XYZ file of N, CA, C and O in Angstrom:
544
model
N -11.288 -9.642 9.484
C -9.539 -9.746 9.268
C -10.364 -8.492 9.190
O -10.693 -7.089 8.679
N -8.428 -7.541 10.543
C -8.946 -6.598 10.202
C -7.850 -5.367 9.382
O -6.668 -6.070 9.366
N -8.485 -5.750 7.888
C -7.620 -4.862 7.241
C -7.114 -3.585 7.507
O -6.396 -3.464 6.278
N -7.237 -3.384 7.902
C -7.108 -1.441 7.922
C -7.997 -0.673 7.250
O -8.031 0.405 7.648
N -9.196 -1.443 6.326
C -10.032 -0.129 5.430
C -11.498 -0.562 5.681
O -11.309 -2.074 5.902
N -12.001 0.299 6.039
C -13.299 -0.001 6.985
C -14.490 0.815 5.766
O -14.129 1.826 5.311
N -15.240 -0.132 5.144
C -15.990 0.751 4.518
C -17.820 -0.333 4.518
O -17.471 -1.162 4.559
N -18.526 0.437 4.080
C -19.879 0.080 3.730
C -20.070 -0.879 2.762
O -19.916 -0.567 2.095
N -20.320 -1.945 3.025
C -20.549 -2.913 2.170
C -21.438 -3.202 0.990
O -20.551 -2.773 0.177
N -22.475 -2.465 0.867
C -23.387 -1.637 0.225
C -22.975 -0.902 -0.245
O -24.232 -0.252 -0.888
N -22.455 -0.057 0.140
C -22.181 1.433 -0.246
C -21.194 2.260 -0.614
O -21.058 3.154 -0.424
N -20.032 1.225 -0.722
C -18.565 1.704 -1.196
C -18.665 2.369 -2.080
O -17.695 3.073 -2.938
N -19.461 2.305 -3.351
C -19.300 2.955 -4.677
C -19.897 4.618 -4.701
O -19.855 5.578 -5.704
N -19.792 4.738 -3.030
C -20.381 6.781 -2.791
C -19.034 7.005 -2.065
O -18.963 8.288 -2.019
N -18.243 6.586 -2.251
C -17.079 7.257 -1.537
C -16.546 7.417 -0.447
O -16.264 7.572 0.450
N -17.627 6.615 1.086
C -17.757 6.796 2.324
C -16.416 5.480 2.356
O -16.813 4.391 2.353
N -15.934 5.815 3.820
C -15.222 4.554 3.931
C -14.246 5.401 5.262
O -14.117 6.542 4.749
N -12.791 4.455 5.580
C -12.494 4.968 5.982
C -11.118 4.410 6.293
O -10.939 2.826 5.839
N -10.170 4.328 5.803
C -8.815 3.245 6.040
C -8.266 3.457 7.707
O -7.520 5.037 7.867
N -7.234 2.915 7.729
C -6.016 2.946 9.045
C -4.970 2.810 8.469
O -4.297 2.563 7.881
N -4.598 4.282 8.211
C -3.233 4.799 7.961
C -1.958 4.293 8.357
O -1.098 4.377 8.619
N -2.205 4.169 10.472
C -1.441 3.920 10.836
C -1.402 2.748 10.703
O 0.662 2.566 10.955
N -1.900 1.911 10.366
C -1.430 0.655 10.041
C -0.215 0.362 9.488
O 0.832 -0.162 8.924
N -0.630 0.883 7.696
C -0.003 1.038 6.812
C 1.319 0.932 7.138
O 2.105 1.097 6.714
N 1.705 3.034 8.212
C 2.263 3.363 8.330
C 3.287 2.695 9.238
O 4.969 2.816 9.685
N 2.725 2.067 10.483
C 3.270 1.881 11.460
C 3.600 0.113 11.426
O 5.117 -0.342 11.380
N 3.503 -0.734 9.913
C 3.496 -2.347 9.811
C 3.995 -2.205 8.231
O 4.644 -3.127 8.088
N 3.566 -1.515 7.754
C 3.528 -1.475 6.014
C 2.884 -2.378 5.946
O 2.306 -3.091 5.956
N 2.903 -2.355 4.424
C 2.469 -3.530 3.629
C 3.048 -4.980 3.494
O 2.282 -5.781 3.444
N 3.887 -4.963 4.242
C 4.526 -6.286 4.395
C 3.991 -6.871 5.550
O 3.888 -8.027 5.832
N 4.240 -6.196 6.835
C 3.666 -6.471 7.961
C 1.317 -6.826 7.532
O 1.417 -7.647 8.137
N 1.382 -6.370 6.606
C -0.539 -6.611 6.614
C 0.069 -7.885 5.609
O -1.233 -8.749 6.149
N 0.522 -7.865 4.751
C 0.917 -9.198 4.261
C 1.334 -10.633 4.669
O 0.664 -11.601 5.035
N 1.885 -10.363 5.789
C 1.786 -10.829 6.853
C 0.752 -11.707 7.896
O 0.470 -12.748 7.947
N 0.319 -10.790 7.999
C -1.106 -11.084 8.439
C -1.818 -11.615 8.142
O -3.196 -12.452 8.580
N -2.060 -11.379 6.820
C -2.919 -12.168 5.964
C -2.978 -13.223 5.775
O -3.574 -14.209 5.784
N -1.582 -13.919 5.970
C -0.984 -15.220 5.276
C -0.933 -15.775 6.863
O -1.327 -17.024 6.701
N -1.144 -15.242 7.886
C -1.707 -15.782 8.720
C -3.554 -15.877 9.068
O -4.005 -16.910 9.748
N -3.593 -15.164 8.537
C -5.059 -15.682 8.092
C -5.576 -16.513 7.695
O -5.935 -17.055 8.145
N -5.321 -16.901 6.542
C -5.416 -17.657 5.823
C -4.817 -19.133 6.258
O -5.495 -20.061 6.071
N -3.417 -19.417 6.569
C -2.923 -20.637 7.636
C -4.150 -21.010 8.254
O -4.025 -22.095 9.067
N -4.411 -19.996 9.109
C -5.218 -20.145 9.794
C -7.094 -20.814 10.110
O -8.105 -21.712 10.590
N -7.057 -20.300 8.630
C -8.688 -20.338 8.174
C -9.218 -22.457 7.922
O -7.918 -22.916 6.571
N -9.702 -22.854 8.290
C -9.423 -24.265 8.281
C -10.029 -24.859 6.461
O -10.748 -23.533 5.711
N -9.259 -25.178 5.427
C -9.627 -25.261 3.910
C -10.760 -26.904 4.109
O -10.947 -27.589 4.137
N -11.732 -25.858 4.039
C -13.085 -26.774 3.610
C -13.967 -25.421 2.561
O -13.999 -24.672 2.107
N -14.810 -26.062 2.186
C -16.075 -25.286 0.709
C -16.866 -24.095 1.448
O -16.142 -23.154 0.676
N -16.960 -24.144 2.847
C -18.011 -23.006 3.361
C -17.050 -21.991 3.216
O -17.245 -21.035 3.376
N -15.289 -22.511 3.304
C -14.309 -20.920 3.196
C -13.131 -20.398 1.989
O -13.105 -19.825 2.468
N -14.214 -21.026 1.200
C -13.421 -21.175 0.067
C -13.549 -18.905 -0.435
O -13.154 -18.886 -0.771
N -14.705 -18.668 0.028
C -14.988 -17.250 0.157
C -14.093 -16.322 0.660
O -13.287 -15.020 0.204
N -13.517 -16.870 1.774
C -12.535 -16.399 2.788
C -11.739 -16.397 2.432
O -10.756 -15.353 1.630
N -11.180 -17.490 2.082
C -9.879 -17.589 1.115
C -9.757 -16.993 0.326
O -8.239 -16.768 -0.068
N -10.492 -16.861 -0.890
C -10.433 -16.122 -2.205
C -9.994 -14.384 -1.774
O -9.419 -14.056 -2.520
N -10.841 -14.485 -0.891
C -10.681 -12.735 -0.288
C -9.453 -12.340 0.131
O -8.053 -11.083 0.202
N -8.448 -13.469 1.057
C -7.468 -13.417 1.809
C -6.430 -13.181 0.115
O -5.642 -12.724 0.173
N -6.941 -14.003 -0.778
C -5.758 -14.011 -1.948
C -5.572 -12.679 -2.587
O -4.640 -12.334 -3.062
N -6.630 -12.528 -2.965
C -7.437 -11.188 -3.497
C -6.651 -10.131 -2.665
O -5.692 -9.293 -3.521
N -6.537 -9.806 -1.361
C -5.830 -8.658 -0.713
C -4.448 -8.889 -0.553
O -3.630 -7.768 -0.892
N -4.210 -9.949 -1.182
C -2.355 -10.338 -1.271
C -1.533 -9.641 -2.733
O -1.151 -8.975 -2.405
N -2.921 -9.934 -3.877
C -2.183 -9.667 -4.786
C -2.970 -8.037 -5.718
O -1.802 -7.570 -5.609
N -3.416 -7.976 -4.043
C -3.372 -6.088 -4.426
C -1.978 -5.188 -3.850
O -2.502 -4.361 -3.971
N -2.040 -6.117 -2.524
C -1.074 -5.559 -1.543
C 0.573 -5.520 -2.826
O 1.009 -4.615 -2.272
N 0.805 -6.271 -2.917
C 2.108 -6.396 -3.747
C 1.875 -5.740 -5.053
O 2.749 -5.398 -5.638
N 0.640 -5.636 -5.549
C 0.087 -4.400 -6.730
C 0.700 -3.061 -6.069
O 1.591 -2.724 -6.836
N 0.319 -2.545 -4.960
C 0.800 -1.648 -4.483
C 2.181 -1.261 -4.230
O 2.916 -0.453 -3.935
N 2.789 -2.372 -3.982
C 4.352 -2.106 -3.504
C 5.012 -1.777 -5.375
O 6.104 -1.036 -5.297
N 4.582 -2.301 -5.748
C 5.444 -2.339 -6.880
C 4.990 -1.031 -8.151
O 5.409 -0.370 -8.770
N 3.906 -0.712 -7.366
C 2.957 0.932 -7.945
C 4.508 1.453 -7.620
O 4.728 2.415 -7.903
N 4.573 1.767 -6.054
C 6.011 2.971 -5.417
C 6.974 2.405 -5.731
O 7.570 3.439 -6.434
N 7.096 1.181 -6.102
C 8.095 0.696 -6.627
C 8.726 1.556 -8.374
O 9.866 2.021 -8.665
N 7.261 1.886 -8.476
C 7.229 2.545 -10.527
C 8.122 3.945 -9.843
O 8.688 4.177 -11.067
N 7.517 4.561 -8.869
C 7.537 5.744 -8.635
C 9.142 6.380 -8.075
O 9.857 7.179 -8.985
N 9.828 5.112 -7.692
C 10.957 5.105 -7.414
C 12.111 4.706 -8.927
O 13.078 6.056 -9.326
N 11.959 3.688 -9.760
C 12.023 3.828 -10.824
C 11.902 4.971 -11.631
O 13.170 5.237 -12.191
N 10.950 5.857 -11.875
C 10.814 7.330 -12.732
C 11.992 8.207 -11.961
O 12.324 9.391 -12.887
N 11.856 8.209 -10.814
C 12.174 9.525 -10.099
C 14.143 9.404 -9.829
O 14.983 9.855 -10.208
N 14.429 7.876 -9.852
C 16.421 7.403 -10.346
C 16.838 7.745 -11.334
O 17.532 8.409 -11.754
N 15.644 7.329 -12.793
C 15.816 7.698 -14.207
C 15.912 9.083 -14.224
O 16.431 9.389 -14.866
N 15.031 10.015 -13.988
C 15.559 11.221 -13.591
C 16.296 12.102 -12.983
O 17.474 13.021 -13.390
N 16.705 11.167 -12.258
C 18.040 11.917 -11.350
C 19.500 11.552 -12.153
O 19.558 12.443 -12.185
N 18.730 10.985 -13.198
C 19.955 10.310 -13.987
C 20.683 10.927 -15.068
O 21.332 11.565 -15.047
N 19.088 11.817 -15.569
C 19.661 12.742 -16.309
C 19.485 14.751 -15.672
O 19.825 15.333 -16.386
N 19.571 14.497 -15.036
C 19.464 15.814 -13.572
C 20.853 16.673 -13.545
O 21.339 15.397 -13.383
N 20.940 17.607 -13.709
C 22.825 18.333 -14.035
C 22.953 18.679 -12.464
O 23.614 19.098 -12.295
N 21.203 19.252 -12.247
C 21.793 20.009 -10.456
C 21.786 18.740 -10.045
O 20.879 18.440 -9.684
N 22.733 19.545 -8.938
C 23.235 17.913 -7.671
C 22.300 18.559 -6.453
O 21.543 17.503 -6.238
N 21.453 19.870 -6.598
C 20.626 19.396 -5.333
C 19.488 18.854 -5.906
O 18.967 18.396 -5.626
N 18.853 19.239 -7.123
C 17.458 18.421 -7.899
C 17.892 16.846 -7.549
O 16.958 16.518 -7.059
N 18.621 16.687 -8.461
C 19.030 15.273 -8.699
C 19.271 14.259 -7.063
O 18.743 13.455 -6.753
N 20.323 15.258 -5.904
C 19.973 14.728 -4.498
C 18.268 14.139 -3.930
O 17.867 13.012 -3.415
N 17.572 15.390 -4.390
C 16.158 15.047 -4.199
C 15.023 14.201 -5.022
O 14.970 13.460 -3.397
N 15.898 13.822 -6.045
C 15.378 12.880 -6.320
C 15.668 11.790 -6.369
O 15.017 11.038 -6.200
N 17.048 11.074 -5.501
C 17.430 10.584 -5.278
C 16.905 9.784 -4.001
O 16.248 8.677 -3.501
N 16.479 10.808 -3.339
C 16.286 10.373 -1.753
C 14.190 10.237 -1.818
O 13.724 9.488 -1.440
N 13.868 11.105 -3.215
C 12.387 10.108 -2.836
C 12.482 9.144 -3.649
O 11.183 7.976 -3.468
N 13.319 8.664 -4.845
C 13.586 6.855 -4.727
C 13.446 6.194 -3.670
O 13.034 5.113 -3.255
N 14.426 6.786 -2.764
C 14.509 5.866 -1.354
C 13.524 5.325 -1.037
O 13.828 4.423 -0.090
N 12.880 6.940 -1.140
C 11.471 6.520 0.165
C 10.598 5.780 -0.241
O 9.642 4.704 0.281
N 10.368 5.727 -1.432
C 9.224 5.182 -2.556
C 10.213 4.029 -2.083
O 9.133 2.923 -2.512
N 10.664 3.319 -2.296
C 11.426 1.759 -2.073
C 11.549 1.479 -0.796
O 11.061 0.045 -0.604
N 11.472 2.086 0.038
C 10.735 1.545 1.319
C 9.474 1.469 1.667
O 8.725 1.014 2.546
N 8.848 2.820 1.490
C 7.787 2.798 1.907
C 6.595 3.150 0.329
O 7.049 3.317 -0.550
N 5.018 1.919 0.578
C 4.522 2.103 1.575
C 4.774 0.125 1.881
O 4.599 -0.301 2.949
N 6.156 -0.591 1.510
C 6.299 -1.609 1.955
C 7.016 -2.170 2.889
O 6.308 -3.272 4.074
N 7.493 -1.317 3.821
C 8.097 -1.081 4.980
C 7.620 -0.189 5.879
O 7.011 1.065 5.775
N 7.651 -0.473 7.387
C 7.418 0.808 8.022
C 8.121 1.750 7.650
O 9.672 1.645 7.481
N 7.387 2.958 8.049
C 8.232 4.210 7.271
C 9.174 5.091 8.595
O 8.621 4.674 9.828
N 10.202 5.104 8.068
C 10.586 6.319 9.334
C 11.735 6.701 8.496
O 12.179 6.164 7.059
N 12.027 7.926 8.660
C 11.570 9.140 9.123
C 10.249 9.969 8.686
O 10.045 9.095 7.981
N 9.489 10.621 9.152
C 8.495 11.578 9.133
C 8.489 11.861 7.163
O 6.881 11.366 6.955
N 9.494 11.814 6.700
C 9.321 12.052 5.325
C 8.815 10.572 4.747
O 7.863 11.173 3.765
N 9.232 9.539 5.240
C 8.777 8.371 4.761
C 7.042 8.535 5.345
O 6.281 7.157 4.362
N 6.621 8.815 6.487
C 5.619 8.188 6.927
C 4.911 9.274 6.044
O 3.547 8.633 5.835
N 5.154 10.203 5.608
C 4.544 11.122 5.059
C 4.067 10.611 3.947
O 2.638 10.458 2.747
N 5.204 9.889 2.909
C 4.615 8.932 1.633
C 3.686 8.075 1.898
O 2.872 7.981 1.098
N 4.393 7.584 3.218
C 3.284 6.345 3.196
C 1.714 7.440 3.310
O 0.996 5.946 2.725
N 1.673 7.829 3.873
C 0.087 8.356 3.664
C -0.480 8.193 2.540
O -1.386 8.319 2.294
N 0.450 9.391 2.042
C -0.251 9.909 0.480
C -0.328 9.054 -0.334
O -1.206 7.750 -0.851
N 0.766 7.223 -0.871
C 0.134 6.389 -1.066
C -0.874 5.188 -0.853
O -1.591 4.848 -1.593
N -1.361 5.224 0.400
C -2.400 4.562 0.608
C -3.889 5.201 -0.004
O -4.585 4.561 -0.601
N -4.978 6.695 -0.054
C -5.707 7.051 -0.664
C -4.896 6.733 -1.753
O -6.516 6.655 -2.816
N -4.023 6.884 -2.508
C -3.352 6.968 -3.909
C -3.665 5.537 -4.546
O -4.289 5.549 -5.418
N -3.277 4.479 -3.765
C -3.165 3.159 -4.247
C -5.377 2.379 -4.364
O -5.341 1.914 -5.332
N -5.211 3.299 -3.181
C -7.080 2.714 -2.576
C -7.833 3.550 -4.357
O -8.510 2.929 -4.835
N -7.791 4.539 -4.875
C -8.189 5.541 -5.377
C -8.230 4.814 -7.037
O -8.726 5.197 -8.046
N -7.516 3.964 -7.339
C -6.843 3.249 -8.628
C -8.390 2.736 -8.877
O -8.334 2.911 -10.231
N -8.134 1.938 -7.962
C -10.093 1.426 -7.915
C -10.645 1.608 -8.757
O -11.107 2.594 -8.241
N -12.040 1.335 -10.039
C -13.209 2.360 -9.929
C -13.844 2.731 -9.261
O -14.405 3.276 -8.841
N -14.323 1.803 -8.065
C -15.282 2.429 -6.664
C -14.331 2.667 -5.541
O -14.838 1.606 -4.863
N -13.748 3.359 -5.824
C -13.011 3.584 -5.118
C -13.516 4.612 -3.870
O -14.467 4.991 -3.830
N -13.288 4.148 -2.745
C -14.165 4.551 -1.128
C -13.041 5.192 -0.666
O -14.079 5.899 0.276
N -11.925 5.657 -0.463
C -11.600 6.683 0.466
C -10.885 7.942 0.203
O -10.403 7.936 -1.010
N -11.687 8.952 0.200
C -11.485 9.964 0.169
C -10.024 10.462 0.221
O -9.448 10.159 0.760
N -9.361 11.618 -0.767
C -8.043 11.700 -0.225
C -7.696 12.881 1.286
O -8.625 13.366 1.064
N -6.967 12.447 1.589
C -6.190 13.068 2.771
C -6.376 14.776 2.688
O -6.803 15.687 1.779
């Protein structure tokens, strides 16, 4: 599967690896989830493929968690905006919330959303204890 993340299987604890940012920006997590579903459906259901199917399911769980993580940022921006008295700052916080609701779940549009999707990608991967993607 072309997951978008490439790292040496036995060496990911060293922090080496590369992530396909363009895929997250252009397809969004929802597009990647669609790909994973297609791979899962195409995988013959037999004992020798159990590990592969478990991997695909784990990818689904992790990617859905990334979307929830981004939505938590949106929730916080909305809550902060609700308490903000300055109209300009309130508007900026609401724009941040809208962007975080869009990306990384969906393809990034416009540039500001692409920048946010680009940032969420290593941020989400760094949460994992043996993170392998250096910050941009």
